Coordinates of C-alpha atoms in Angstrom, one line a residue:
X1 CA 0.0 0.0 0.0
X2 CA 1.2 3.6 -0.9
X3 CA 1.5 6.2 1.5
X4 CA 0.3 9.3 0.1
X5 CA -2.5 11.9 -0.1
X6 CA -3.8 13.3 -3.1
X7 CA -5.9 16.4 -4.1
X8 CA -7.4 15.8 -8.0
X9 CA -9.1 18.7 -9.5
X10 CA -10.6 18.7 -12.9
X11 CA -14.0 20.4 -13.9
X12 CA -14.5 17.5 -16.1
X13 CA -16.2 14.4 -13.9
X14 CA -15.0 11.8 -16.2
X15 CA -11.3 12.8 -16.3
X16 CA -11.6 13.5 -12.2
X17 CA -13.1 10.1 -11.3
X18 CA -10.4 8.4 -14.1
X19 CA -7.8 9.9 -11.8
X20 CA -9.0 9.4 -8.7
X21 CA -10.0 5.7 -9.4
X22 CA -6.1 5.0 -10.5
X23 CA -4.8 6.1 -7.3
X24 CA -6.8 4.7 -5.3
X25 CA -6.3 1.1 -6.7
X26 CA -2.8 1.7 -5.7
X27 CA -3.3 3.0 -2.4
X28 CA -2.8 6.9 -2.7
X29 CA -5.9 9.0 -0.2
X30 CA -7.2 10.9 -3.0
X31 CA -10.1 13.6 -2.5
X32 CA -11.7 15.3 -5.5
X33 CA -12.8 18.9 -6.2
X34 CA -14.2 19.9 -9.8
X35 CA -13.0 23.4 -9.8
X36 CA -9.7 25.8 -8.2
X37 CA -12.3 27.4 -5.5
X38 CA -13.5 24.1 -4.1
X39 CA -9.9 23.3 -4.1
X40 CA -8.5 26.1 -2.3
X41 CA -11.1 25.4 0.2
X42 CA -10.3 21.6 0.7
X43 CA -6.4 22.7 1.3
X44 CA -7.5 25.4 4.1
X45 CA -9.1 22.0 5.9
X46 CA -6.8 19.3 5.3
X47 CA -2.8 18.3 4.4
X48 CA -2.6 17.1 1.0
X49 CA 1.3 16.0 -0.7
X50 CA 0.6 16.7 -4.0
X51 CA -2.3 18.4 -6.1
X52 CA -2.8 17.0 -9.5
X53 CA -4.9 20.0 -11.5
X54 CA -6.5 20.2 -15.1
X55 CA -5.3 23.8 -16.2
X56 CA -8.3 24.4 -18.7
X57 CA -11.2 25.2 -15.6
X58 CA -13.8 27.9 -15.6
X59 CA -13.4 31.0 -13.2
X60 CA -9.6 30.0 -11.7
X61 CA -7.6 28.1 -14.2
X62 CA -4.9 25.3 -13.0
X63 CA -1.9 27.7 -13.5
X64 CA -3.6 30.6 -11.6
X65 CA -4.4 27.6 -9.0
X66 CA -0.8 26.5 -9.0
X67 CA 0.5 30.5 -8.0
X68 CA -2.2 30.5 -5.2
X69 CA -1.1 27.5 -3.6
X70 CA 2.4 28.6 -4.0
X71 CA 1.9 31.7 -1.9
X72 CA 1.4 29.7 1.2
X73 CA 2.8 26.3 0.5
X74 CA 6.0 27.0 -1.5
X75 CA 6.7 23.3 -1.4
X76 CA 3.4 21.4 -2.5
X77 CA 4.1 19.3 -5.5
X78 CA 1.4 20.5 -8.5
X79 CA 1.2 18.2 -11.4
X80 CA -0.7 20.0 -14.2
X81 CA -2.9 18.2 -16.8
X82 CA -4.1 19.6 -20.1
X83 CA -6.1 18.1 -23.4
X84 CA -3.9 21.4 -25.1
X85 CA -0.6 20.5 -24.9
X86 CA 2.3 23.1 -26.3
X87 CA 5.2 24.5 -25.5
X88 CA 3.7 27.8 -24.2
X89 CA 1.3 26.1 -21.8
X90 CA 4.7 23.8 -20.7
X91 CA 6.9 27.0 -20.5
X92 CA 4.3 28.9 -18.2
X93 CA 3.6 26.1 -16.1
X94 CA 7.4 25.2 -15.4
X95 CA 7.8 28.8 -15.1
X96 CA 5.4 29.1 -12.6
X97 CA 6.7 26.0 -10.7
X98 CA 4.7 22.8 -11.4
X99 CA 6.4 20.0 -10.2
X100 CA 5.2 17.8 -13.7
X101 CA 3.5 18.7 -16.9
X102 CA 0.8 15.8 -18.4
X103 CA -0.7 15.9 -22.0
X104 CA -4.5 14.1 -22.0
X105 CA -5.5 11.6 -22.1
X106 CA -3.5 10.6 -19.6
X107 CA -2.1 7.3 -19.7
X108 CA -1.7 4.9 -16.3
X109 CA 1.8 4.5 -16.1
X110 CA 2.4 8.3 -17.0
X111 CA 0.5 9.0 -14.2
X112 CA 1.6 6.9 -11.2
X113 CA 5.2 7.8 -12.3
X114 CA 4.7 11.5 -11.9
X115 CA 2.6 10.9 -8.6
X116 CA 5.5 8.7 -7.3
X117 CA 8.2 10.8 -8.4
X118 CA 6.5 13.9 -6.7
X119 CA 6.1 11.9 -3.9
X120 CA 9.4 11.1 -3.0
X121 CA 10.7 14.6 -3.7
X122 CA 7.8 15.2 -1.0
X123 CA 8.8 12.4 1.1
X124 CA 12.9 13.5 0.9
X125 CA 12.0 17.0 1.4
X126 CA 10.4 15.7 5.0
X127 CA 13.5 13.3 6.2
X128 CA 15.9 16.5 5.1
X129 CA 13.9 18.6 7.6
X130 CA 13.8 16.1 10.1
X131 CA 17.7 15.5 9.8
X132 CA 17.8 19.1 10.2
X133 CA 15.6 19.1 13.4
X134 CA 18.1 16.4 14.9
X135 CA 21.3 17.5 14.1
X136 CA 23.3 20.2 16.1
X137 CA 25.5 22.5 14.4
X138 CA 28.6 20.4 13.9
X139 CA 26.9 17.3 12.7
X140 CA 25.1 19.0 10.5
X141 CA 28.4 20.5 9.1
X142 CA 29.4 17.1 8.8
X143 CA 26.7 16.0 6.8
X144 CA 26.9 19.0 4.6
X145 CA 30.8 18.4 3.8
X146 CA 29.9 14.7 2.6
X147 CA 27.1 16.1 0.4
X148 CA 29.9 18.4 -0.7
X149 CA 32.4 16.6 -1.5
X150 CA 29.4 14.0 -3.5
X151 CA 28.3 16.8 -5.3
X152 CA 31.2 18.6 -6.1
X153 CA 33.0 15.2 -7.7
X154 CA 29.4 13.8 -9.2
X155 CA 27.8 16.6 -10.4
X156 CA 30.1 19.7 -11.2
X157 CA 31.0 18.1 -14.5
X158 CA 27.9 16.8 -15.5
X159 CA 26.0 20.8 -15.2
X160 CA 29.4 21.7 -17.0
X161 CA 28.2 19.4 -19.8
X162 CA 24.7 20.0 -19.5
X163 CA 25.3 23.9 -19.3
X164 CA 28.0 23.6 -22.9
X165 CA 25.1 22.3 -24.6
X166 CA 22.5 25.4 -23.6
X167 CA 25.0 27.4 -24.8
X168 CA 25.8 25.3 -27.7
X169 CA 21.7 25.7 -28.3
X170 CA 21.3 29.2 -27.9
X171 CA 24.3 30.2 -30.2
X172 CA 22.8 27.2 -33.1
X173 CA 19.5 28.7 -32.4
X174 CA 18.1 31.2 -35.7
X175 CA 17.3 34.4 -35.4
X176 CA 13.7 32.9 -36.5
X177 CA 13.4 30.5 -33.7
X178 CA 10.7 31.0 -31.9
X179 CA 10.3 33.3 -28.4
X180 CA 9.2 29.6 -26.7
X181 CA 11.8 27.4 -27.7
X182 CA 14.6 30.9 -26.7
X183 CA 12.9 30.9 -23.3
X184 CA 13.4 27.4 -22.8
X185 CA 16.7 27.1 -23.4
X186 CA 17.5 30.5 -21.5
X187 CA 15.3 28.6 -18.5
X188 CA 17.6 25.8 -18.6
X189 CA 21.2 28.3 -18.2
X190 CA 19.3 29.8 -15.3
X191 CA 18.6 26.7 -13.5
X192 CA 21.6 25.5 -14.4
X193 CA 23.5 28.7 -12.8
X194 CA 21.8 28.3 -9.9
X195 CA 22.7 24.6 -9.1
X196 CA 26.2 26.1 -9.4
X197 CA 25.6 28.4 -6.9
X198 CA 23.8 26.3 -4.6
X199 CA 26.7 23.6 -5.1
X200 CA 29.5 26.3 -4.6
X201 CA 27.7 27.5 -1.1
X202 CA 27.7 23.9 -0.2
X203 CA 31.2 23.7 -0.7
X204 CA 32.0 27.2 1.1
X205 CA 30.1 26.4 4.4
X206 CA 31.2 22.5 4.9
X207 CA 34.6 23.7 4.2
X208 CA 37.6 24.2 7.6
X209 CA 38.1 28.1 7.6
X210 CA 42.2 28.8 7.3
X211 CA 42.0 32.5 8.4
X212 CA 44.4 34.6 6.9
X213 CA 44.0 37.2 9.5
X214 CA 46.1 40.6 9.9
X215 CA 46.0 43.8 11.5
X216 CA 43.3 45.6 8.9
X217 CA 41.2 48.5 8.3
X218 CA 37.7 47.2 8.8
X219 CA 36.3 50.5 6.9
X220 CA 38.2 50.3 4.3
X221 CA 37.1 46.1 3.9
X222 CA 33.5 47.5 4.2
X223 CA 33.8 50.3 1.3
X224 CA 35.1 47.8 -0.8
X225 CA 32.1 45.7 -0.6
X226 CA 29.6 48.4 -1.4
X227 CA 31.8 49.5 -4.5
X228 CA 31.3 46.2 -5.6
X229 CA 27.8 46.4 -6.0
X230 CA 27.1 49.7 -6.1
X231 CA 26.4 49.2 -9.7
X232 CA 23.3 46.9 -9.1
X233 CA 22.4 48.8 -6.3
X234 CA 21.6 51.6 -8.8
X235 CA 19.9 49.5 -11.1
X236 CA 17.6 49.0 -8.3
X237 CA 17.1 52.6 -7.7
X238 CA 18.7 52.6 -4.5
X239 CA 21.1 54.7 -2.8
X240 CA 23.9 53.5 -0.2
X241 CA 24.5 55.8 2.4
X242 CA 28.3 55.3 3.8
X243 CA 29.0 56.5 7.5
X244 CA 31.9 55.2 7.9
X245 CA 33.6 56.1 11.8
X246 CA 37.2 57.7 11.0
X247 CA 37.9 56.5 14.5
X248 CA 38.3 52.7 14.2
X249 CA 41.4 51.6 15.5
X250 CA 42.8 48.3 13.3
X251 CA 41.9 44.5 14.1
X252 CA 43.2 41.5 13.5
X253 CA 40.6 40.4 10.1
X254 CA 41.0 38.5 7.1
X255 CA 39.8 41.2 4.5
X256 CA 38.7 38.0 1.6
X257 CA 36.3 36.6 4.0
X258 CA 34.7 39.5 5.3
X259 CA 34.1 41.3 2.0
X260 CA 32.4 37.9 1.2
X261 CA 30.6 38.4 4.4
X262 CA 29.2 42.2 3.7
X263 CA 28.5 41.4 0.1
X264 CA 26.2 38.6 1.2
X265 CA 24.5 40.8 3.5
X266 CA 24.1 43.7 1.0
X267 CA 23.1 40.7 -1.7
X268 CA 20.2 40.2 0.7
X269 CA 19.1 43.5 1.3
X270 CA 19.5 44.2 -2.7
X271 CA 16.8 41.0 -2.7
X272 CA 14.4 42.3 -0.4
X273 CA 14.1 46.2 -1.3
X274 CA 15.4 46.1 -4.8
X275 CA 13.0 47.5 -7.5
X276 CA 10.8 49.2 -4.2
X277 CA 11.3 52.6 -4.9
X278 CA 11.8 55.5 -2.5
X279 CA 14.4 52.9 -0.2
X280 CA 17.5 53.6 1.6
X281 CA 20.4 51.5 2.7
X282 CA 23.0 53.0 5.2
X283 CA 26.2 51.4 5.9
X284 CA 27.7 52.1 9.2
X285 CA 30.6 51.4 11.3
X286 CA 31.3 52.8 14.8
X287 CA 33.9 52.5 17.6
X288 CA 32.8 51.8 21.0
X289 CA 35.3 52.3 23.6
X290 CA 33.9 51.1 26.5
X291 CA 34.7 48.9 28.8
X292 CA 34.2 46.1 26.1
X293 CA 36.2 47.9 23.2
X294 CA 34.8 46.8 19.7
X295 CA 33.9 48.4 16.2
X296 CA 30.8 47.8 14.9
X297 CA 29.6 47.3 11.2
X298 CA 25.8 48.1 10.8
X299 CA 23.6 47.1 7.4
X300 CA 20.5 49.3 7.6
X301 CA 17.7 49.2 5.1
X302 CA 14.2 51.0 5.0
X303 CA 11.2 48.6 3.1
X304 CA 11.8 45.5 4.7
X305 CA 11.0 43.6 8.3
X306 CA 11.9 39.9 9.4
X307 CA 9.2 38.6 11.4
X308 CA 10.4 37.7 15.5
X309 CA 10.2 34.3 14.5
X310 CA 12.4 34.5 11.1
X311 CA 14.8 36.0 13.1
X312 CA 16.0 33.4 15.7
X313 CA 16.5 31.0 12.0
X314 CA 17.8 33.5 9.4
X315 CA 21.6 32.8 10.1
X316 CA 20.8 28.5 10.5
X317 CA 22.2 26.2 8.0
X318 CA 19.1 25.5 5.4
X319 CA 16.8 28.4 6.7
X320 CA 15.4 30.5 3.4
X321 CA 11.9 32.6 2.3
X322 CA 13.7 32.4 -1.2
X323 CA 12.6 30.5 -3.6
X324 CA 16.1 29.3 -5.5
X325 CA 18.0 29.8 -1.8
X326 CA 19.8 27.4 -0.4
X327 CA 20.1 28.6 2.8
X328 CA 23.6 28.6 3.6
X329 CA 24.4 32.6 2.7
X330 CA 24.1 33.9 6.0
X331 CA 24.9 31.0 7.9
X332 CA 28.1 31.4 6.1
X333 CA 28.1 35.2 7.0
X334 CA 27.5 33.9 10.9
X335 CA 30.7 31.3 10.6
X336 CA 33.4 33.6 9.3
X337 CA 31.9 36.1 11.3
X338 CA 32.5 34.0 14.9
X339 CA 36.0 32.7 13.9
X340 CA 36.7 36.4 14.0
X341 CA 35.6 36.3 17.6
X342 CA 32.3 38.7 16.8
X343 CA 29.0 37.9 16.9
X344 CA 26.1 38.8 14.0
X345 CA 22.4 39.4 15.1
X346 CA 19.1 40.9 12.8
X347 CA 17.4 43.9 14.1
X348 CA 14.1 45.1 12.9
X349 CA 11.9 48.1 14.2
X350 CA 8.5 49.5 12.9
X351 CA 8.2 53.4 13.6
X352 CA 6.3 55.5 12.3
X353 CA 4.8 53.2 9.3
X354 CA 8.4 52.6 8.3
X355 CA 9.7 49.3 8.4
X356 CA 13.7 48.7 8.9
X357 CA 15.9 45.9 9.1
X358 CA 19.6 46.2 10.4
X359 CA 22.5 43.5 10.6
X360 CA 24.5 44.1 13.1
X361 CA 28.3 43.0 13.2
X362 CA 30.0 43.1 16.6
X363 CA 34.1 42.5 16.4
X364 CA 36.2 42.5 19.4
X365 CA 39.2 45.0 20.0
X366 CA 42.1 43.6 21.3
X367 CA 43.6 45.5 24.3

């Protein structure tokens, strides 16, 4: 017997029942709803893995279904079904992200092998988060460096091969060839660039840090960073603000790592307010010379606020909102940061009808 539940939604009885009669034979807990409303409403009462949707319905179709889901359960598996198959309608719903795309009639076998295979993405995104649950810290730095080292030996070569041929497509492609078949293969160098990314972070955190740390300017580390991107920050509209204190005495810092640090953080601020309008980010550093000397670098941005909860998980291995994350940049951030011997924490306030956000970066001053 399969383990599984199953939400069907078709306006067309037939094709519904058809569906629904399949899975059950093989186990599956399948409910059925003949439009996107009534199936909206049955996922307000109940957990369902996967939804398997028609995408020609009256009123809501199955691709405005899929985006609706998608707002408040980013990782339920939608299998979409249509009697009109073409690239278009396979381009948008990929785009949009269905898990699988079916041409009608359906056939049996297509069918349970799309429900299984979205069930065990289902069923391996579950035993990840429970490893995650489980696992302190170093374990599950552990298990990151033996995904790592898998990934980096298995699978850098074969998205170097698979990324040759996009481009090999994209340059054989005419000038004639269709706007479809162009966004397909420019989906493919995306997704592509993105495992790379993903892989490479995987790589960065599981990695033993070997400091190369000297006595440094911390202000002039920071204004590096934002030079970097000041370029996208103005294709974004938005201004950086630099305060930086002329008073910070030197500390022992390995400039490499913590530019990676502050770009990371300004990457994420760039994420959240970029394209806004009418934002500001202000990059500050400070020296306190109290009892506890230290500098302090501070990331401020106007447009955005981390909810309480968010921010007790933001800097954990795996934690993201984004939907081609992996959850390891500011974790990252938080690592390099406390071999350093500071500490990293998010700030948010709401005043005044203006939301702000501020990572704070606390380093230590030798005496």
């Amino acid at each position: 017997m399969n383990a599984g539940s199953i939400l069907v939604v078709d306006d067309e009885s037939s094709t519904r029942e058809l569906c629904a009669d399949i899975l059950s034979e093989e186990g599956y807990t399948v409910l059925q709803a003949p439009g996107a409303m009534e199936a909206l409403l049955a996922l307000s009462q109940k957990p369902f893995q996967v939804v398997l949707s028609d995408i020609q319905m009256p009123g809501m179709d199955g691709v405005a279904l899929l985006k609706e889901i998608h707002k408040t359960r980013p990782e339920m598996e939608v299998i979409l079904m249509t009697a009109f198959a073409g690239l278009p309608t396979a381009v948008e719903a990929v785009r949009h992200g269905a898990y699988d795309y079916l041409s009608k009639p359906l056939s049996r076998e297509a069918l349970l092998n799309s429900i299984r295979r979205a069930l065990d993405k289902v069923e391996l995104r579950r035993k990840l988060k429970e490893s995650q649950g489980k696992l302190m810290e170093q374990e599950k730095l552990a298990a990151v460096g033996a995904v790592a080292a898998w990934l980096s030996h298995r699978m850098r070569n074969s998205l170097s091969v698979v990324l040759m041929c996009a481009h090999y497509l994209e340059q054989k492609a005419a000038p004639s060839s269709s706007d479809d078949l162009k966004e397909v293969i420019h989906a493919i160098l995306d997704k592509v660039r993105n495992l790379e990314l993903i892989t490479s972070d995987l790589i960065t955190y599981s990695r033993p840090y070997d400091l190369q740390k000297s006595p440094g300017d911390l202000n002039a580390v920071v204004d590096e960073s934002v030079k970097s991107l000041e370029k996208q920050f103005q294709l974004q509209n938005l201004a950086v603000v630099r305060r930086l204190d002329p008073r910070l005495p030197q500390i022992p810092l390995d400039p490499h790592l913590l530019n990676e640090v502050f770009e990371n953080i300004l990457m994420n601020v760039l994420q959240a307010v970029g394209g806004q309008g009418n934002q500001s980010v202000t990059v500050k550093t400070e020296f306190l010379n109290g009892t506890d000397r230290s500098v302090v670098v501070s990331i401020s941005n106007t447009g955005s606020f981390i909810s309480q909860d968010d921010r007790g998980k933001i800097f954990a291995p795996f934690f993201t909102t984004k939907e081609n994350g992996s959850g390891l940049g500011l974790a990252i951030a938080k690592k390099v940061v406390e071999e350093h011997g500071g500490r990293i924490s998010a700030e948010c306030s709401d005043e005044s009808g203006t939301k702000t956000t501020t990572f704070k970066i606390v380093f230590p001053v030798p005496a």
